[in-house]
Amino acid sequence: MKSILFLMLIPFAMFADKPGDERGVNIKDAHSYSNPAEIVVQHLDLNLKADFSTKKLVGFVDLQVKNLTDADTLRLDTYNLKIESVKVNDAPVKFILKPADEILGSELDIPVTASTKVVTINYETSPDARALQWLSPEQTAGKIYPFLFTQSEAILARSWIPLQDTPGIKFTWTATIHCPKELMALMSCPQNPKQIGNGNYSFKMPLPVPSYLMALSIGDLAYKAYDNRCGIYAEPVMLGKAFHEFSDLPAMIASAEQLYGKYPWIQYDVLVLPPSFPFGGMENPCVTFATPTIITGDRSLVSLIAHELAHSWSGNLVTNATWNDFWLNEGFTVYFESRIMEKIYGKDYADMLNLLSQNELKHTVAVMGDNNPDTKLFLDLKGRDPDDGMGDIAYEKGRFFLMALEEAAGRDVWDAFLKKYFEEHRFQTMTTEKFVKYLDANLLQENPLIKQKVNVDEWVYGTGLPKSLPVIKSRYFDTVEKAAAAFIKTSAIPDTTRWTTHHYLHFLRTVAPEMTYEKAVALDNHFHFTQIQNSEIAFDWFMIAIACHYKPAYQALENFLNTVGRRKYIAPLYRKAAADTTLKPWIEKVYQTARPGYHAVAVKTIDEIFEGK
Ligand code: BES
Ligand code: ZN
């Protein structure tokens, strides 16, 4: 009883990792200059004006800190910020902005004392701030108003807010955003869609979050609700289509809750961004940011929404402590995504998705090499951009590890374990080591048979794919494989009655290595893949077109590269075309034109391709 009272008196302790380790502050993060083990930011209050003419956010942030060890310096992360002035408890102080590191940015040192409560930083962002993309009206669906969005994961929050940019700590925040009055501002917190901002919006996130989940978007936006806690934000001309595409959202939330407990973030909305958004989706709390390229009209790519929703538990509630532990965010989320898909659309459907992913994973490991240290789940990214660790391994090897455990434990036992794991670590951070220990103490010790079937260390700390990789079978895909074999042999066009997007994807991936120019002509004449509006199929088709020099698709590919900025598509397309000596001059020219339309994270990756890195 006494301890319960004690917890109630100190609200932050509710989220404590263990006594004396508030919000996991003792974990060393190689990608942050900050010193949260000494002095930790507990609340952040942001006040920014979005200036579309200069492409700058200008204003200040108040950081409420707790000095845990009588530290004399608060160290913050910044990237290309212009720091105007700093105050400590309202009195101006001298600060030091250290020289910039290409990956980490500049450390900002602020003198503090034991009595320091609030640190105020006046600053502005640079026009090419890495997290931000300022879009011209032409880059939007409506073509009339400009647009701004942020992408903070992994370490880009520091390019628009000076803060302790590590997933190892969590803080609450409030914000005031000033923008042109015809636009709507939206942030990653619960909000009232009916708020008429008139150019001034206020936000409040009462639940603690890590820095990479700070997000802002400003544009000509409208809202349509499915129910009282979930709906869609999009540009008015996109809203109807998007609303139709994602209509299973309430069912997805209900399924997720059955698995892992009540949805913790009050509201769940999806914001559909313009096509230059560099990712498929980003799990910003309360409002997932999503690419419009998943809107196909037939709802066939909505597993991405299930994925971002799943992050509400894995990632947003229980957070990877460092980027080396990224698989804890993504592997758990892909696993969870698949469970949601299975619950709503059935096992046959989920099997297709799982098999497509496993084939990709096998391909990735084959390309990377079985002994490549980056094929381990637990990574060592020190000295590197965390982006380097963000491929298939964390996602798919991570997911199949959890699936292997599920198969060995039996679904009921496994589900009970997971539910308890999420419940016990709400609002905390998690390291790989801590998870492995928890798994051992709460599942493996009582069930020695699981250990015999699944070698945890081999999965987590070993390279390549372990022998206990689950075997996925899909009866739908058996038919597709027969059709693919026939096509390879005789160019016979398959009967695609009742095929879904996933059937086509499996077909194209199976025939890809055997494709020739003539076979491309045959497929395109029949299916018109060059004109297809489904981005997943279009991507696979364009990869084939590049491989067999299928010229009739080049113009469509060029148009695709000029509108879509989703890195998962454009990076492989550029890589493949740039590796082909006859196509290289052309694709370089395409990139020159398209590059100004991409977000900085995509630009960085594709610049590296052309620099031969
Ligand atoms: N959190 C990620 C996106 C991300 C990862 C951004 C690393 C920056 C660094 C998001 O949840 C994600 O995984 N998106 C995927 C979609 C998913 C269905 C695999 C994407 O964008 O393709
Ligand atoms: Zn994810």
mmCIF file of C-alpha atoms and ligand atoms in Angstrom, residues 151-154 212 277-283 303-305 307-308 311 323 326 330 333-334 337 387 390 395 566-568, ligand 1:
data_model
loop_
_atom_site.group_PDB
_atom_site.id
_atom_site.type_symbol
_atom_site.label_atom_id
_atom_site.label_comp_id
_atom_site.label_asym_id
_atom_site.label_seq_id
_atom_site.Cartn_x
_atom_site.Cartn_y
_atom_site.Cartn_z
ATOM 1 C CA GLN A 151 10.106 12.654 -40.409
ATOM 2 C CA SER A 152 12.070 12.359 -37.161
ATOM 3 C CA GLU A 153 12.993 8.670 -36.967
ATOM 4 C CA ALA A 154 15.739 7.705 -36.468
ATOM 5 C CA TYR A 212 11.809 10.172 -32.723
ATOM 6 C CA PHE A 277 6.836 11.025 -48.222
ATOM 7 C CA PRO A 278 10.010 8.903 -48.053
ATOM 8 C CA PHE A 279 8.463 5.974 -46.182
ATOM 9 C CA GLY A 280 5.419 3.787 -46.502
ATOM 10 C CA GLY A 281 4.280 4.792 -43.075
ATOM 11 C CA MET A 282 5.515 6.299 -39.843
ATOM 12 C CA GLU A 283 3.970 5.401 -36.516
ATOM 13 C CA SER A 303 -1.318 -4.230 -44.178
ATOM 14 C CA LEU A 304 0.889 -1.167 -43.944
ATOM 15 C CA ILE A 305 -1.744 0.498 -41.784
ATOM 16 C CA HIS A 307 1.842 -2.299 -39.247
ATOM 17 C CA GLU A 308 1.798 1.319 -38.123
ATOM 18 C CA HIS A 311 3.615 0.132 -33.394
ATOM 19 C CA TRP A 323 19.076 1.937 -32.525
ATOM 20 C CA PHE A 326 15.771 -1.561 -33.592
ATOM 21 C CA GLU A 330 10.202 -3.505 -36.094
ATOM 22 C CA THR A 333 5.613 -4.886 -35.189
ATOM 23 C CA VAL A 334 5.781 -7.030 -38.324
ATOM 24 C CA GLU A 337 0.905 -6.756 -38.117
ATOM 25 C CA ASP A 387 19.697 4.147 -41.184
ATOM 26 C CA MET A 390 17.118 -0.479 -41.030
ATOM 27 C CA TYR A 395 11.865 -6.462 -39.702
ATOM 28 C CA ARG A 566 9.083 6.442 -51.253
ATOM 29 C CA ARG A 567 12.616 5.204 -50.692
ATOM 30 C CA LYS A 568 11.709 1.519 -50.658
HETATM 31 N N1 BES B 1 9.142 3.121 -38.298
HETATM 32 C C1 BES B 1 9.146 2.707 -39.641
HETATM 33 C C2 BES B 1 9.712 3.702 -40.598
HETATM 34 C C3 BES B 1 11.155 4.094 -40.327
HETATM 35 C C4 BES B 1 12.087 3.165 -39.973
HETATM 36 C C5 BES B 1 11.528 5.401 -40.463
HETATM 37 C C6 BES B 1 13.384 3.555 -39.725
HETATM 38 C C7 BES B 1 12.826 5.793 -40.228
HETATM 39 C C8 BES B 1 13.761 4.864 -39.848
HETATM 40 C C9 BES B 1 7.745 2.321 -40.114
HETATM 41 O O1 BES B 1 6.960 1.743 -39.131
HETATM 42 C C10 BES B 1 7.907 1.257 -41.173
HETATM 43 O O2 BES B 1 8.407 0.225 -40.864
HETATM 44 N N2 BES B 1 7.482 1.565 -42.397
HETATM 45 C C11 BES B 1 7.564 0.647 -43.520
HETATM 46 C C12 BES B 1 6.260 -0.040 -43.754
HETATM 47 C C13 BES B 1 6.094 -1.380 -43.200
HETATM 48 C C14 BES B 1 4.798 -1.996 -43.660
HETATM 49 C C15 BES B 1 7.233 -2.328 -43.352
HETATM 50 C C16 BES B 1 7.851 1.454 -44.766
HETATM 51 O O3 BES B 1 7.851 2.683 -44.677
HETATM 52 O O4 BES B 1 8.049 0.872 -45.810
#
